Amino acid sequence: MKNILVIGGAGYIGSHTVKMLAQKGYNPVVFDNLSKGHREAVANYPFELGDLGDKARLAEVFKKHQIDAVMHFAAFIEVGESVKEPSKYYHNNVAKVLNLLDAMVEHGIKYFVFSSTAATFGEPVKEKIDETHPQNPINPYGNTKLMVEKMLADFDTAYGLKATALRYFNASGADDSGDIGESHTPETHLIPIVLQAAAGKRPCIKMFGNDYPTPDGTCIRDYVHVNDLARAHILALEKMFKDNVSERFNLGSGNGFSVAELVKEAKRITGVDFKVEVAPRRAGDPAVLVADSAKAQKVLGWKPEYNLTRIIETAWNWEQHRKF
Ligand code: UDP
């Protein structure tokens, strides 16, 4: 049974991956400083409180649990905030990950799955973004993730550390059980905000810009279910264990939906005609981000199982019954 250290495992995507790792016969160990994560999200799994910046603590946990591979979910993720407070992002998303990679090399841990992002690509130069698309981030968040991708390539060459970078498009939805789901404070992501408006927890939603060069003027994104992402992590891990190679994959559904389309679908599913206001554009937002995930399909056999309707339905179920 392989022991997988899941850093940031008490967070949104981390907690769904922890659950799936356990279901698939792995032994996940959660490492989280609980600055954003929720202990309740991983109540049934081994848990180590700690910070990535703390090498001694990492060493202790590596040894105690005889860790075979590490997954990293512990990044700050808000594009708008990264524009206003880049220093915070470079420290957490780059410096601390370097610390982690050094500790892994020191302890001979050879496998790493890294949560990267569509934001590493910047403004698309073609309709769908595949792995050959140029990477020119337009915000500090994207810069931090691209920097780590570059570090990973160098660490493989020099130290043989094998890493798979998974560039998520818009992670969304919740586990079908309704036991875990998205819970950020403050919440900045579109789907939870829309559903909080539907639940009467917010007076309205603000649509950030309706003058983008898209058919209805609102931004287009590729929403991919959190459990589909979790499954991709496990497939990526298995591929590394089997072939001992570093890889990178873009993970999305390949379908783009505008903010206005998503709002319409959420109104249909919830049956609530919540209020929508048009607000100025948010800094750092590209007009369109849609994945071409053919490589993940071909190499990993990965295909998203949830469509936008299921994504919103599972997120709505979570929003109505959430415990944290
Ligand atoms: N968005 C919006 N209102 C909100 C939150 C988000 O109009 O209250 C828009 C945002 O500008 C972007 C899309 O919804 O075009 C998705 O944003 P989100 O923050 O969910 O994910 P991101 O694409 O930044 O990863």
CSV table of N, CA and C and ligand atoms in Angstrom, one decimal, residues 77-80 117 119 141 169-171 182 187-194 202 205-209 212 218-221 223 259 281-282 285-287 289, ligand 1:
chain,number,residue,atom,x,y,z
A,77,ILE,N,-4.8,31.0,-4.6
A,77,ILE,CA,-5.4,30.7,-5.9
A,77,ILE,C,-6.2,31.9,-6.5
A,78,GLU,N,-6.2,33.0,-5.8
A,78,GLU,CA,-7.1,34.1,-6.3
A,78,GLU,C,-6.3,35.1,-7.2
A,79,VAL,N,-6.7,35.1,-8.5
A,79,VAL,CA,-6.1,35.9,-9.5
A,79,VAL,C,-6.1,37.4,-9.1
A,80,GLY,N,-7.2,37.9,-8.7
A,80,GLY,CA,-7.4,39.3,-8.3
A,80,GLY,C,-6.4,39.7,-7.2
A,117,THR,N,-2.1,25.3,-13.4
A,117,THR,CA,-3.3,26.0,-13.8
A,117,THR,C,-3.3,26.5,-15.2
A,119,ALA,N,-4.0,29.3,-15.9
A,119,ALA,CA,-3.5,30.7,-15.9
A,119,ALA,C,-2.0,30.8,-16.3
A,141,TYR,N,-0.5,35.2,-10.1
A,141,TYR,CA,-0.8,33.8,-9.8
A,141,TYR,C,-0.3,32.8,-10.9
A,169,PHE,N,-8.3,23.7,-15.5
A,169,PHE,CA,-9.1,24.8,-15.9
A,169,PHE,C,-10.0,25.2,-14.7
A,170,ASN,N,-11.3,25.4,-14.9
A,170,ASN,CA,-12.0,25.8,-13.7
A,170,ASN,C,-12.6,24.7,-12.8
A,171,ALA,N,-11.9,24.4,-11.8
A,171,ALA,CA,-12.3,23.3,-10.8
A,171,ALA,C,-13.6,23.7,-10.2
A,182,GLU,N,-16.8,22.9,-2.0
A,182,GLU,CA,-16.0,24.1,-2.1
A,182,GLU,C,-16.3,25.0,-0.9
A,187,GLU,N,-15.2,33.8,-0.5
A,187,GLU,CA,-15.4,33.0,-1.7
A,187,GLU,C,-15.3,34.0,-2.9
A,188,THR,N,-14.5,33.6,-3.9
A,188,THR,CA,-14.4,34.5,-5.0
A,188,THR,C,-14.8,33.8,-6.3
A,189,HIS,N,-15.0,32.5,-6.3
A,189,HIS,CA,-15.3,31.7,-7.5
A,189,HIS,C,-16.8,31.8,-7.9
A,190,LEU,N,-16.9,31.8,-9.2
A,190,LEU,CA,-18.2,32.1,-9.8
A,190,LEU,C,-19.4,31.1,-9.3
A,191,ILE,N,-19.1,29.8,-9.4
A,191,ILE,CA,-20.2,28.9,-9.2
A,191,ILE,C,-20.7,29.0,-7.7
A,192,PRO,N,-19.8,28.9,-6.7
A,192,PRO,CA,-20.3,29.1,-5.3
A,192,PRO,C,-21.0,30.4,-5.1
A,193,ILE,N,-20.5,31.5,-5.7
A,193,ILE,CA,-21.1,32.8,-5.5
A,193,ILE,C,-22.5,32.8,-6.1
A,194,VAL,N,-22.6,32.3,-7.3
A,194,VAL,CA,-24.0,32.2,-7.9
A,194,VAL,C,-24.9,31.4,-7.0
A,202,ARG,N,-26.6,35.8,-0.5
A,202,ARG,CA,-26.0,37.0,-1.0
A,202,ARG,C,-27.2,37.8,-1.7
A,205,ILE,N,-25.4,38.7,-7.7
A,205,ILE,CA,-24.0,38.4,-8.1
A,205,ILE,C,-23.6,39.5,-9.0
A,206,LYS,N,-22.3,39.7,-9.0
A,206,LYS,CA,-21.8,40.7,-9.9
A,206,LYS,C,-21.1,40.0,-11.1
A,207,MET,N,-21.4,40.4,-12.3
A,207,MET,CA,-20.8,39.9,-13.5
A,207,MET,C,-19.7,40.8,-13.9
A,208,PHE,N,-18.4,40.2,-13.8
A,208,PHE,CA,-17.3,41.1,-14.0
A,208,PHE,C,-17.0,41.3,-15.5
A,209,GLY,N,-17.6,42.3,-16.0
A,209,GLY,CA,-17.4,42.7,-17.4
A,209,GLY,C,-18.3,42.1,-18.4
A,212,TYR,N,-16.3,41.9,-23.1
A,212,TYR,CA,-15.2,41.1,-23.6
A,212,TYR,C,-15.5,40.7,-25.1
A,218,THR,N,-19.4,38.3,-22.0
A,218,THR,CA,-18.9,37.8,-20.7
A,218,THR,C,-17.8,36.7,-20.9
A,219,CYS,N,-17.0,36.6,-19.9
A,219,CYS,CA,-15.8,35.7,-20.1
A,219,CYS,C,-16.2,34.2,-20.2
A,220,ILE,N,-15.5,33.5,-21.0
A,220,ILE,CA,-15.8,32.1,-21.2
A,220,ILE,C,-14.7,31.2,-20.5
A,221,ARG,N,-15.2,30.2,-19.7
A,221,ARG,CA,-14.4,29.3,-19.0
A,221,ARG,C,-14.7,27.9,-19.2
A,223,TYR,N,-15.3,24.6,-17.2
A,223,TYR,CA,-15.6,24.1,-15.9
A,223,TYR,C,-15.4,22.6,-15.8
A,259,VAL,N,-20.0,33.4,-18.6
A,259,VAL,CA,-20.6,33.7,-17.3
A,259,VAL,C,-22.1,33.8,-17.4
A,281,ARG,N,-14.7,45.0,-15.2
A,281,ARG,CA,-13.9,43.8,-15.4
A,281,ARG,C,-13.0,43.6,-14.1
A,282,ARG,N,-12.6,42.4,-13.9
A,282,ARG,CA,-11.7,42.1,-12.8
A,282,ARG,C,-10.3,42.0,-13.4
A,285,ASP,N,-8.1,38.8,-15.8
A,285,ASP,CA,-9.0,37.8,-16.4
A,285,ASP,C,-8.8,37.8,-17.9
A,286,PRO,N,-8.3,36.6,-18.5
A,286,PRO,CA,-8.4,36.5,-19.9
A,286,PRO,C,-9.8,36.3,-20.4
A,287,ALA,N,-10.1,36.7,-21.6
A,287,ALA,CA,-11.5,36.6,-22.1
A,287,ALA,C,-12.0,35.1,-22.2
A,289,LEU,N,-10.9,30.9,-21.8
A,289,LEU,CA,-9.9,29.8,-21.4
A,289,LEU,C,-10.6,28.5,-21.6
B,1,UDP,N1,-16.8,36.0,-12.1
B,1,UDP,C1,-17.8,36.9,-12.1
B,1,UDP,N2,-18.4,37.3,-10.9
B,1,UDP,C2,-17.9,36.7,-9.7
B,1,UDP,C3,-16.8,35.8,-9.8
B,1,UDP,C4,-16.3,35.5,-11.0
B,1,UDP,O1,-18.3,37.5,-13.1
B,1,UDP,O2,-18.4,37.1,-8.6
B,1,UDP,C5,-16.2,35.7,-13.4
B,1,UDP,C6,-14.7,35.9,-13.5
B,1,UDP,O3,-14.4,37.3,-13.9
B,1,UDP,C7,-14.3,34.9,-14.6
B,1,UDP,C8,-15.3,33.7,-14.3
B,1,UDP,O4,-16.3,34.3,-13.6
B,1,UDP,O5,-14.5,35.4,-15.9
B,1,UDP,C9,-14.7,32.6,-13.5
B,1,UDP,O6,-14.0,33.2,-12.4
B,1,UDP,P1,-13.5,32.3,-11.2
B,1,UDP,O7,-13.0,33.3,-10.1
B,1,UDP,O8,-14.6,31.4,-10.7
B,1,UDP,O9,-12.4,31.4,-11.8
B,1,UDP,P2,-11.0,31.8,-12.6
B,1,UDP,O10,-11.4,31.7,-14.0
B,1,UDP,O11,-10.6,33.1,-12.1
B,1,UDP,O12,-10.1,30.7,-12.2
